[in-house]
Every structure is written in C-alpha cells, then in structure tokens.
Amino acid sequence: MAAHKGSSLSNIFLLLTLNLLIKPFWLLGIDRNVQLAIGLESYGLYAALYNLSFWPLVLLDPGIHTYINTTVARHTHLLTKFNAGLLPFKLAISIAYFILGMLLGWIIGYRDAALHILSLILVNQVLISFVLYFRASLAGLHQFRTDSYLSVIDRAIAIIICGSLLMSFAGGHFRIEYYLYGQMIAYFLTVIVAAGLVFRETVVFRMRWNPAFLRIILRKSLPFALLGILMTLYTRTDAIMIDRLLPESIANLETGRYASAYRLLDAVNIIAYLFATILLPVYARLIERRQSPGSVSSAMARLLGVPAWILVLICFFFARPIMSLMYGAESDNYLATLFGSLMITFLSFCIIYIYGSLLTANRSVSFLNWTSGLGFVANILLNLYFIPRYHAMGGVISTLITQFSVSLLQMYRAHTIFELKVPLRAWARAIMFGAISIALFFSGSVYLQWDWYYILGLVSVLSLIFAVALRMLTYGQIKVIFNSQETEI
C-alpha cells in the first residue's frame, strides 16, 4: 500500500491552512455565539461538565491510538490485524466510559439537567475517539494529507448545523443541548468517512473478540494510556475545581470567565497539536532507522516556536481589545488579565508537542508518566491553594506553574537522551529575537496612537521580519529537512 507522497513540511502547511480556515470560524462564529446566546453562567456549567468528561478518558483510549500510530508507522502490515481485534474492544470500552462518566458526574453532585448535558457530552467524546482511532491508522501509514482533511471535516459539518440552529433561535431560547446535538451529527458522519478510508487500506477482515491478542496489545499500550490520562487530568482539572471549590453564588460565573479566557488557548492548542500528530510517526520512523531526530526537532522548534511567541505577545499586549471584540459587554479588565496570562502557557504546550512527541516515539513512557503524574499532583495542590484566594485567576496561576515545569523537564530529558546540541549562537539569536519582539510590542501598544489592530499588524510583521533576519526562520533549510522524510510504504 502506498502512502501519499510529499514532504512533511508541505503536509504541515496543508494541515495548518485547512485548520486556520475552519477553526477560527468555529471559534468566533459558533462557539462564542453559543456562549453569548445562553449566558456566561450556563456556559460555565457546560465548561465544567465538558472538562469532567476527560476524567474517565483512560477507558475510552487505553493508549491504543498512540500505540497504533507508532507501531503502524514501523510495521504497516499489522493494520488489518489491529482493526480486526481492536474494533470490538473499542465498542466495549466506549460503553464502559459512558457509564463511568455518568457515575462520576452523579458522585460529584450533578443532577437532572446537568446529567443530561453530561450524557450528550460523553456521547460526543465517544464519537471523537473513534475519529481519532481511525486517524491514528492513517497517520501511521503516513497518509498525512488525508489525515489533514479529516481533521476539519467534523468542524465544517458542525459549523453548518450549529450555525443554522443559532440563526433559527436568533430571537432567544437557544439551549446548550442544541449545540451538542449538532456536534453529535457532525462527529457521526466523520466517523463513517474515516472508517471507510481506513478499511480501504486493509485486507478484508472479520471483527473478532480475541482476549489473548487484547492482553498483548493492552500490556504494550497501557503505559501510553496512563500518560494520556495524566496529561489530560492536569490540563482539564482547573475548570472543574473552580466550579466545585468556589461558593455556588459565583462558581458558574468564574468558571464561565475561565472558559472564556481558555477558548483561544484551546483553539491554538488544537492547531499546534496537529504538529504532534505528524511528528510522532516521523520520529518513530527515524528512531527505527537509527537516525538522529535532532534536525527535525530543531526545525520544528523554530517553525512552531516563532509564531507561538508572536501569538503570545499579541494576546498579552492586546488582551483587552481582543476580549472586547469576542465578548462585547461581557468583557472587562479582569477577563482580559485572565486571557493574557493564560495564553503564556501556549509556549509550554508547544515544547511538549515537540519534545514530548519525541519521547513518546522513543517509548520513554515511564519518564513521561512520571512528569505528568507530578504535574497532576502539583496542579491539584496549587488549585486547592490558589482558587479559593484568587478565583479563576488562581486556576491560571496553577496552570502556568504546572505546564512550564512539566514541559521543561521533558525538553531537558529529550536533549539528554538524544544528545541534542543547541549552538551558543542559536541561543543568542533566540534571546535577541525575544527581546526585540517584546520591545516592539511594548512600544507599539504604549506609544502609538493608532487603532489597535493596525498596531498589532505592524509589530507582528516587524517581529517576523526580525525572525527571518536573525535566521530564526529559514525556509530553505526547513524544506530540505522535511523533504528528507518523504516515504513510500
């Protein structure tokens, strides 16, 4: 079977282009308007329940997505065997996940309407999990172009459905359930498309329950499952703890504010995560061939790091007008401070996507589990201290401390294992670029009297020019590196 040819760089650009066309429209045209339609407090409840749905996620994916991705990248002939043995298991654990999720919601104290909303969220998570399951197979086959299109199909369909619902209920009475039903239809259709694409690449098979095969797979994949659940827990606990730790009179409001501040971070994280989905099988293939991943990780650090840094500066220095643009009357200085501070953590996510993916491909799962477990415990303890004192800002402080601690530990470990060297001149260029861009954004936001979006555009373009001048971004070099990863299977 043949993977789609083309450099990893061109696949990344395709992936980003498609997602930049779809995700911002979903964020600003649909998700934001849903919040405005139902109100900050109602959206806060939804946000808490949505984050709760991630807690039992280890049942929904006990590491098999990552295991399939990395293993199929090495041994493509195993795809048919995996599907035959894992699909019935996937159906069984999906049912178990739904039951456990509902039980957790009831134990925590949610009742009636809240449990109904939670049930819809859990069904959507099951459907998303099946999409990711099939996408893992395609990524393992290095069919990145196909995977790129699949990454936006669900959102594109959901935009049409949910947008129509929002317009139908423009006069009021829009309910969060309509939003969830619209997504459910979109995810279901995407599952059908993704399954068809994967089955097209496999020999005809019959699904069968094979306990011996499952034991082997689970024994190898469970370390990945523990990693996934620990990473999820320490990044998805804040909203739930804000909702549960604060007095009932302000809990939903503060959770809604935190969710509002988190929305853009969530959106750009989805786009950055797409890099990891491409990097993981590329890293796995390099390690299998005993080739150094240093050139790829270095190029990706530049390709992802420079735009991420500029984006963080945009959100920090222009937080107030951005929040006003998104939420109008619901925006205030407090929300802007939450947003600007929270967006700094995007840098730590990028570090994890680059170096955590490298460690995952190397099967350094025990270290990743250790750091993620440390992050989870630290996040809980920090939230217990900061949230009662600083409310939603307490969750932001906890996230900043936790994320950067975990990301820097993983970066250090990756550099140690693979003996990745960063020349002194590269550090000097990075520091110089960081200092110049901060000076540009500070000067522009303080001293220029133009409309804010003109200032934002000017200082962003100037920062990119300096990045190119300092050779932080070198297209020719990156293109050569990624073209070297062309593969035919």
Coordinates of C-alpha atoms in Angstrom, one line a residue:
M1 CA 0.0 0.0 0.0
A2 CA 1.3 3.5 -0.8
A3 CA 1.4 6.4 1.5
H4 CA 0.7 9.8 -0.1
K5 CA 4.0 11.3 -1.2
G6 CA 5.0 14.8 -0.2
S7 CA 7.3 16.4 2.3
S8 CA 6.3 16.7 5.9
L9 CA 6.6 20.4 5.6
S10 CA 4.0 20.6 2.8
N11 CA 1.7 18.4 4.8
I12 CA 2.0 20.6 7.8
F13 CA 1.2 23.7 5.7
L14 CA -1.9 21.9 4.3
L15 CA -2.9 20.9 7.8
L16 CA -2.5 24.4 9.1
T17 CA -4.2 26.0 6.1
L18 CA -7.3 23.8 6.5
N19 CA -7.5 24.3 10.2
L20 CA -6.9 28.1 10.0
L21 CA -9.8 28.3 7.6
I22 CA -12.2 26.3 9.7
K23 CA -11.2 26.6 13.4
P24 CA -11.3 30.4 13.7
F25 CA -14.8 30.5 12.1
W26 CA -15.9 27.8 14.6
L27 CA -14.4 29.7 17.5
L28 CA -15.7 33.2 16.6
G29 CA -18.8 32.3 14.6
I30 CA -20.2 29.3 16.5
D31 CA -18.7 28.6 20.0
R32 CA -18.6 32.2 21.0
N33 CA -22.1 32.9 19.9
V34 CA -23.3 29.9 21.8
Q35 CA -21.9 31.4 24.9
L36 CA -23.5 34.7 24.2
A37 CA -26.8 33.1 23.5
I38 CA -27.0 31.0 26.7
G39 CA -25.1 33.4 29.0
L40 CA -21.9 33.2 30.9
E41 CA -23.2 31.2 33.9
S42 CA -24.9 28.5 31.8
Y43 CA -21.8 28.2 29.6
G44 CA -19.7 27.9 32.8
L45 CA -21.7 24.8 33.8
Y46 CA -21.2 23.3 30.3
A47 CA -17.5 24.1 30.5
A48 CA -17.2 22.3 33.9
L49 CA -19.1 19.2 32.6
Y50 CA -17.0 19.2 29.4
N51 CA -13.8 19.1 31.4
L52 CA -15.3 16.4 33.6
S53 CA -15.8 14.2 30.6
F54 CA -12.0 13.9 30.2
W55 CA -11.5 12.3 33.6
P56 CA -12.5 8.8 32.7
L57 CA -10.9 9.1 29.2
V58 CA -8.4 6.4 30.0
L59 CA -11.2 3.9 29.4
L60 CA -12.0 5.4 26.0
D61 CA -8.4 5.3 24.9
P62 CA -6.2 2.9 26.9
G63 CA -3.2 4.0 24.9
I64 CA -4.2 2.2 21.7
H65 CA -4.3 5.3 19.5
T66 CA -0.7 6.2 20.2
Y67 CA 0.3 2.6 20.0
I68 CA -1.3 2.1 16.6
N69 CA 0.2 5.4 15.3
T70 CA 3.8 4.4 16.2
T71 CA 3.5 0.7 15.5
V72 CA 1.8 1.0 12.1
A73 CA 4.5 3.6 11.1
R74 CA 7.0 0.8 11.7
H75 CA 5.0 -2.2 10.5
T76 CA 2.2 -1.3 8.1
H77 CA 1.2 -4.9 7.5
L78 CA -0.3 -5.0 11.1
L79 CA -3.1 -2.6 10.3
T80 CA -5.6 -5.3 9.3
K81 CA -4.9 -7.4 12.4
F82 CA -5.2 -4.4 14.7
N83 CA -8.6 -3.4 13.3
A84 CA -10.0 -6.9 13.4
G85 CA -9.1 -7.3 17.1
L86 CA -9.4 -3.8 18.4
L87 CA -12.7 -2.5 17.0
P88 CA -15.0 -4.8 19.1
F89 CA -12.9 -3.9 22.1
K90 CA -13.3 -0.2 21.2
L91 CA -17.0 -0.6 21.2
A92 CA -17.0 -2.3 24.6
I93 CA -14.8 0.3 26.4
S94 CA -16.9 3.1 24.9
I95 CA -20.0 1.8 26.7
A96 CA -17.9 1.5 29.9
Y97 CA -16.6 5.0 29.5
F98 CA -20.2 6.4 29.2
I99 CA -21.3 4.6 32.4
L100 CA -18.3 5.7 34.4
G101 CA -18.6 9.3 33.2
M102 CA -22.3 9.4 34.3
L103 CA -21.4 7.8 37.6
L104 CA -18.6 10.4 38.3
G105 CA -21.0 13.3 37.5
W106 CA -23.5 11.9 40.0
I107 CA -20.9 11.4 42.7
I108 CA -19.5 14.9 42.3
G109 CA -23.0 16.3 42.8
Y110 CA -24.5 17.0 39.4
R111 CA -28.2 16.1 38.9
D112 CA -31.1 16.3 36.4
A113 CA -30.4 18.8 33.6
A114 CA -26.7 18.8 34.3
L115 CA -26.5 15.0 34.0
H116 CA -28.5 15.2 30.7
I117 CA -26.0 17.7 29.3
L118 CA -23.1 15.4 30.6
S119 CA -24.6 12.4 28.8
L120 CA -24.6 14.3 25.4
I121 CA -21.0 15.4 26.0
L122 CA -20.0 11.8 26.8
V123 CA -21.6 10.5 23.5
N124 CA -19.7 13.2 21.6
Q125 CA -16.4 12.1 23.2
V126 CA -17.0 8.6 22.2
L127 CA -17.6 9.6 18.6
I128 CA -14.5 11.9 18.6
S129 CA -12.5 8.9 20.0
F130 CA -13.5 6.8 17.0
V131 CA -12.4 9.5 14.6
L132 CA -9.0 9.7 16.4
Y133 CA -8.7 5.9 16.3
F134 CA -9.1 5.8 12.5
R135 CA -6.9 8.9 12.1
A136 CA -4.2 7.2 14.1
S137 CA -4.1 4.4 11.5
L138 CA -3.9 6.9 8.6
A139 CA -1.1 8.9 10.3
G140 CA 0.7 5.6 10.9
L141 CA 0.5 4.9 7.2
H142 CA 2.0 8.4 6.6
Q143 CA -1.2 9.5 4.8
F144 CA -0.9 12.9 6.3
R145 CA -2.7 14.7 3.5
T146 CA -5.8 12.5 4.0
D147 CA -5.5 13.0 7.8
S148 CA -5.3 16.8 7.2
Y149 CA -8.7 16.8 5.5
L150 CA -10.2 14.5 8.2
S151 CA -9.0 16.9 10.9
V152 CA -11.5 19.6 9.8
I153 CA -14.5 17.6 8.3
D154 CA -16.2 17.4 11.7
R155 CA -15.9 21.1 12.4
A156 CA -17.0 22.0 8.9
I157 CA -20.2 20.0 9.2
A158 CA -20.8 21.2 12.7
I159 CA -20.5 24.8 11.5
I160 CA -23.3 24.3 9.0
I161 CA -25.6 22.5 11.5
C162 CA -24.9 24.6 14.6
G163 CA -24.8 27.8 12.6
S164 CA -28.3 27.0 11.2
L165 CA -29.6 26.3 14.7
L166 CA -28.2 29.6 16.1
M167 CA -29.9 31.5 13.3
S168 CA -33.2 29.6 13.9
F169 CA -33.2 30.6 17.5
A170 CA -31.8 34.1 17.0
G171 CA -34.7 35.5 19.0
G172 CA -33.7 33.6 22.1
H173 CA -34.4 30.2 23.8
F174 CA -31.3 28.6 22.4
R175 CA -30.2 25.8 24.6
I176 CA -26.8 24.1 25.0
E177 CA -28.4 20.8 24.1
Y178 CA -28.9 22.0 20.5
Y179 CA -25.2 22.8 20.3
L180 CA -24.3 19.3 21.5
Y181 CA -26.8 17.5 19.1
G182 CA -25.4 19.5 16.2
Q183 CA -21.9 18.3 17.0
M184 CA -23.1 14.8 17.5
I185 CA -24.4 14.6 13.9
A186 CA -21.1 16.0 12.6
Y187 CA -18.9 13.6 14.5
F188 CA -21.1 10.6 13.5
L189 CA -20.7 11.5 9.8
T190 CA -17.0 12.0 10.2
V191 CA -16.6 8.5 11.8
I192 CA -18.3 7.0 8.8
V193 CA -15.9 8.8 6.4
A194 CA -12.8 8.0 8.5
A195 CA -13.7 4.3 8.8
G196 CA -14.3 4.0 5.1
L197 CA -10.8 5.5 4.4
V198 CA -9.1 3.0 6.8
F199 CA -11.0 0.0 5.6
R200 CA -10.0 0.9 2.0
E201 CA -6.3 0.3 3.0
T202 CA -6.9 -3.1 4.7
V203 CA -7.4 -6.6 3.6
V204 CA -10.9 -7.9 4.1
F205 CA -11.3 -8.9 7.7
R206 CA -13.9 -10.0 10.2
M207 CA -14.1 -8.4 13.6
R208 CA -13.5 -10.9 16.4
W209 CA -13.1 -10.9 20.1
N210 CA -9.6 -12.2 20.9
P211 CA -8.7 -12.0 24.6
A212 CA -5.1 -13.2 24.1
F213 CA -4.5 -10.5 21.4
L214 CA -6.1 -7.8 23.5
R215 CA -3.9 -8.7 26.5
I216 CA -0.8 -8.4 24.4
I217 CA -1.9 -5.0 23.0
L218 CA -3.0 -3.6 26.3
R219 CA 0.2 -4.7 28.1
K220 CA 2.1 -2.7 25.5
S221 CA -0.3 0.3 25.2
L222 CA -1.4 0.8 28.9
P223 CA 1.7 2.9 29.6
F224 CA 0.5 5.2 26.9
A225 CA -2.9 5.2 28.4
L226 CA -1.6 6.2 31.8
L227 CA 0.3 9.0 30.1
G228 CA -2.8 10.2 28.2
I229 CA -5.0 10.3 31.3
L230 CA -2.3 12.0 33.5
M231 CA -1.7 14.7 30.8
T232 CA -5.5 15.2 30.4
L233 CA -6.1 15.4 34.2
Y234 CA -3.6 18.1 34.9
T235 CA -4.7 20.2 31.9
R236 CA -8.5 19.7 32.4
T237 CA -8.9 19.9 36.2
D238 CA -8.9 23.7 36.6
A239 CA -12.5 24.4 35.4
I240 CA -14.0 21.6 37.5
M241 CA -12.2 22.7 40.6
I242 CA -13.2 26.4 40.1
D243 CA -16.8 25.2 39.8
R244 CA -16.6 22.9 42.9
L245 CA -14.3 25.0 45.2
L246 CA -16.0 28.4 45.0
P247 CA -19.3 29.3 46.6
E248 CA -22.4 28.5 44.5
S249 CA -23.2 32.1 44.0
I250 CA -20.0 32.8 41.9
A251 CA -18.9 29.3 40.9
N252 CA -20.6 29.2 37.4
L253 CA -19.7 32.8 36.7
E254 CA -16.0 32.3 37.5
T255 CA -16.0 29.0 35.6
G256 CA -17.5 30.8 32.6
R257 CA -14.9 33.5 32.8
Y258 CA -12.1 30.9 32.9
A259 CA -13.7 29.1 29.9
S260 CA -13.9 32.4 28.0
A261 CA -10.2 33.1 28.6
Y262 CA -9.3 29.5 27.7
R263 CA -11.2 29.5 24.4
L264 CA -8.4 30.9 22.2
L265 CA -5.8 28.9 24.0
D266 CA -7.8 25.7 23.3
A267 CA -8.2 26.7 19.6
V268 CA -4.5 27.4 19.0
N269 CA -3.6 24.2 21.0
I270 CA -5.7 22.2 18.6
I271 CA -3.7 23.6 15.7
A272 CA -0.3 23.1 17.5
Y273 CA -1.4 19.5 18.4
L274 CA -1.6 18.8 14.7
F275 CA 2.2 19.2 14.5
A276 CA 2.5 16.4 17.1
T277 CA 0.3 14.1 15.0
I278 CA 2.7 14.4 12.1
L279 CA 5.8 14.5 14.2
L280 CA 5.1 11.3 16.1
P281 CA 5.3 8.8 13.2
V282 CA 8.1 10.8 11.7
Y283 CA 10.1 10.5 14.9
A284 CA 9.2 6.8 15.2
R285 CA 10.5 6.1 11.7
L286 CA 13.8 8.0 12.3
I287 CA 14.4 6.1 15.6
E288 CA 13.6 2.8 13.9
R289 CA 16.2 3.6 11.3
R290 CA 18.7 4.7 14.0
Q291 CA 18.8 8.2 12.5
S292 CA 19.1 11.3 14.7
P293 CA 15.9 13.3 15.2
G294 CA 17.9 16.4 16.0
S295 CA 17.4 18.2 12.7
V296 CA 13.7 17.6 12.7
S297 CA 13.2 18.7 16.3
S298 CA 15.3 21.8 15.8
A299 CA 13.4 22.8 12.7
M300 CA 10.1 22.2 14.4
A301 CA 11.2 24.3 17.4
R302 CA 11.7 27.2 15.0
L303 CA 8.7 26.6 12.8
L304 CA 6.3 26.3 15.8
G305 CA 8.2 28.4 18.3
V306 CA 8.4 31.7 16.4
P307 CA 4.7 32.1 15.6
A308 CA 3.8 30.8 19.1
W309 CA 5.9 33.5 20.7
I310 CA 4.4 36.3 18.5
L311 CA 0.9 35.0 19.2
V312 CA 1.6 35.0 23.0
L313 CA 2.8 38.6 22.7
I314 CA -0.3 39.6 20.7
C315 CA -2.6 38.1 23.3
F316 CA -0.7 39.6 26.3
F317 CA -0.3 43.2 25.0
F318 CA -3.7 43.3 23.2
A319 CA -5.8 41.2 25.6
R320 CA -8.3 44.0 26.4
P321 CA -9.4 44.8 22.7
I322 CA -9.3 41.1 21.8
M323 CA -11.7 40.2 24.6
S324 CA -13.9 43.2 23.8
L325 CA -14.1 42.0 20.2
M326 CA -15.0 38.5 21.2
Y327 CA -17.4 39.1 24.1
G328 CA -18.6 42.7 23.9
A329 CA -20.3 43.7 27.1
E330 CA -19.3 40.5 28.9
S331 CA -15.6 41.6 28.6
D332 CA -13.8 43.6 31.3
N333 CA -10.3 44.1 32.6
Y334 CA -10.4 41.0 34.8
L335 CA -11.3 38.8 31.8
A336 CA -8.5 40.4 29.8
T337 CA -6.0 39.8 32.5
L338 CA -7.1 36.1 32.7
F339 CA -6.8 35.7 29.0
G340 CA -3.4 37.5 28.6
S341 CA -1.9 35.5 31.4
L342 CA -3.3 32.1 30.4
M343 CA -2.1 32.4 26.8
I344 CA 1.5 32.4 28.0
T345 CA 1.1 28.7 28.7
F346 CA 0.8 28.1 24.9
L347 CA 4.6 28.2 24.8
S348 CA 4.8 25.3 27.3
F349 CA 2.3 23.3 25.2
C350 CA 4.5 23.8 22.1
I351 CA 7.5 22.5 24.0
I352 CA 5.5 19.4 25.0
Y353 CA 4.3 18.8 21.5
I354 CA 7.8 18.9 20.1
Y355 CA 9.8 17.0 22.8
G356 CA 7.0 15.0 24.4
S357 CA 6.3 13.5 20.9
L358 CA 9.9 12.6 20.6
L359 CA 10.0 10.9 23.9
T360 CA 6.7 9.1 23.1
A361 CA 8.2 7.8 19.8
N362 CA 11.2 6.6 21.7
R363 CA 8.9 4.7 24.1
S364 CA 10.2 6.7 27.1
V365 CA 6.8 6.4 28.6
S366 CA 7.9 5.8 32.2
F367 CA 9.5 9.2 32.3
L368 CA 6.6 10.9 30.6
N369 CA 4.2 9.2 33.1
W370 CA 6.4 10.4 36.0
T371 CA 6.4 14.0 34.8
S372 CA 2.7 14.0 34.0
G373 CA 1.9 12.5 37.4
L374 CA 4.0 15.1 39.1
G375 CA 2.1 17.7 37.1
F376 CA -1.3 16.3 38.1
V377 CA -0.5 16.3 41.8
A378 CA 1.1 19.7 41.6
N379 CA -1.9 21.1 39.7
I380 CA -4.4 19.8 42.3
L381 CA -2.4 21.1 45.3
L382 CA -1.8 24.5 43.6
N383 CA -5.5 24.8 42.7
L384 CA -6.5 24.0 46.3
Y385 CA -4.4 26.9 47.5
F386 CA -4.9 29.5 44.7
I387 CA -8.5 29.1 43.6
P388 CA -10.2 29.9 46.9
R389 CA -8.0 33.0 47.2
Y390 CA -7.9 34.3 43.6
H391 CA -10.9 32.5 42.0
A392 CA -10.4 32.0 38.2
M393 CA -7.0 33.7 38.3
G394 CA -6.0 31.0 40.8
G395 CA -6.5 28.4 38.1
V396 CA -4.4 30.4 35.7
I397 CA -1.5 30.6 38.2
S398 CA -1.7 26.9 38.8
T399 CA -1.7 26.2 35.0
L400 CA 1.3 28.4 34.4
I401 CA 3.4 26.8 37.1
T402 CA 2.4 23.2 36.2
Q403 CA 2.7 23.4 32.5
F404 CA 6.1 25.1 32.4
S405 CA 7.5 22.7 35.0
V406 CA 6.4 19.6 33.0
S407 CA 7.4 21.0 29.6
L408 CA 10.9 22.0 30.7
L409 CA 11.5 18.6 32.3
Q410 CA 10.5 16.8 29.1
M411 CA 12.7 19.1 26.9
Y412 CA 15.7 18.5 29.1
R413 CA 15.2 14.7 29.0
A414 CA 14.9 14.7 25.2
H415 CA 18.1 16.7 24.9
T416 CA 19.8 14.3 27.2
I417 CA 18.7 11.0 25.6
F418 CA 19.3 12.0 22.0
E419 CA 22.3 14.3 22.8
L420 CA 20.6 17.2 21.0
K421 CA 23.0 20.1 20.9
V422 CA 21.9 23.8 20.7
P423 CA 24.8 26.0 19.5
L424 CA 25.5 29.1 21.5
R425 CA 24.8 31.3 18.5
A426 CA 21.3 29.7 18.3
W427 CA 20.6 30.7 21.9
A428 CA 21.9 34.2 21.2
R429 CA 19.6 34.6 18.2
A430 CA 16.6 33.3 20.2
I431 CA 17.3 35.7 23.1
M432 CA 17.8 38.6 20.7
F433 CA 14.6 37.9 18.8
G434 CA 12.7 37.6 22.1
A435 CA 14.0 40.9 23.4
I436 CA 13.4 42.8 20.1
S437 CA 9.8 41.4 19.7
I438 CA 8.9 42.3 23.3
A439 CA 10.3 45.8 22.8
L440 CA 8.3 46.2 19.6
F441 CA 5.0 45.1 21.2
F442 CA 5.5 47.1 24.3
S443 CA 6.4 50.3 22.4
G444 CA 3.6 49.9 19.9
S445 CA 0.9 49.2 22.5
V446 CA 2.0 52.1 24.7
Y447 CA 3.2 54.9 22.5
L448 CA 1.4 54.5 19.1
Q449 CA -2.0 56.2 19.0
W450 CA -3.4 54.3 16.0
D451 CA -6.3 51.8 16.1
W452 CA -5.1 48.7 18.0
Y453 CA -5.4 46.3 15.0
Y454 CA -3.1 48.5 12.9
I455 CA -0.5 48.5 15.7
L456 CA -0.9 44.7 16.2
G457 CA -0.4 44.1 12.4
L458 CA 2.7 46.4 12.3
V459 CA 4.5 45.0 15.3
S460 CA 3.7 41.4 14.3
V461 CA 5.1 41.9 10.7
L462 CA 8.2 43.6 12.1
S463 CA 8.7 40.7 14.5
L464 CA 8.5 38.2 11.7
I465 CA 11.0 40.3 9.7
F466 CA 13.4 40.2 12.5
A467 CA 12.9 36.4 12.9
V468 CA 13.9 35.9 9.3
A469 CA 16.8 38.4 9.6
L470 CA 18.2 36.6 12.6
R471 CA 17.7 33.2 10.8
M472 CA 15.2 32.0 13.3
L473 CA 13.1 31.0 10.3
T474 CA 14.9 29.6 7.3
Y475 CA 12.5 28.2 4.8
G476 CA 15.1 26.6 2.6
Q477 CA 16.8 24.7 5.5
I478 CA 13.4 23.5 6.9
K479 CA 12.2 22.4 3.5
V480 CA 15.3 20.3 3.0
I481 CA 14.9 18.7 6.4
F482 CA 11.3 17.8 5.8
N483 CA 11.7 16.7 2.2
S484 CA 14.1 14.1 3.6
Q485 CA 11.2 12.5 5.3
E486 CA 9.4 11.5 2.1
T487 CA 8.3 7.9 2.4
E488 CA 6.6 5.4 0.2
I489 CA 5.2 2.4 2.1

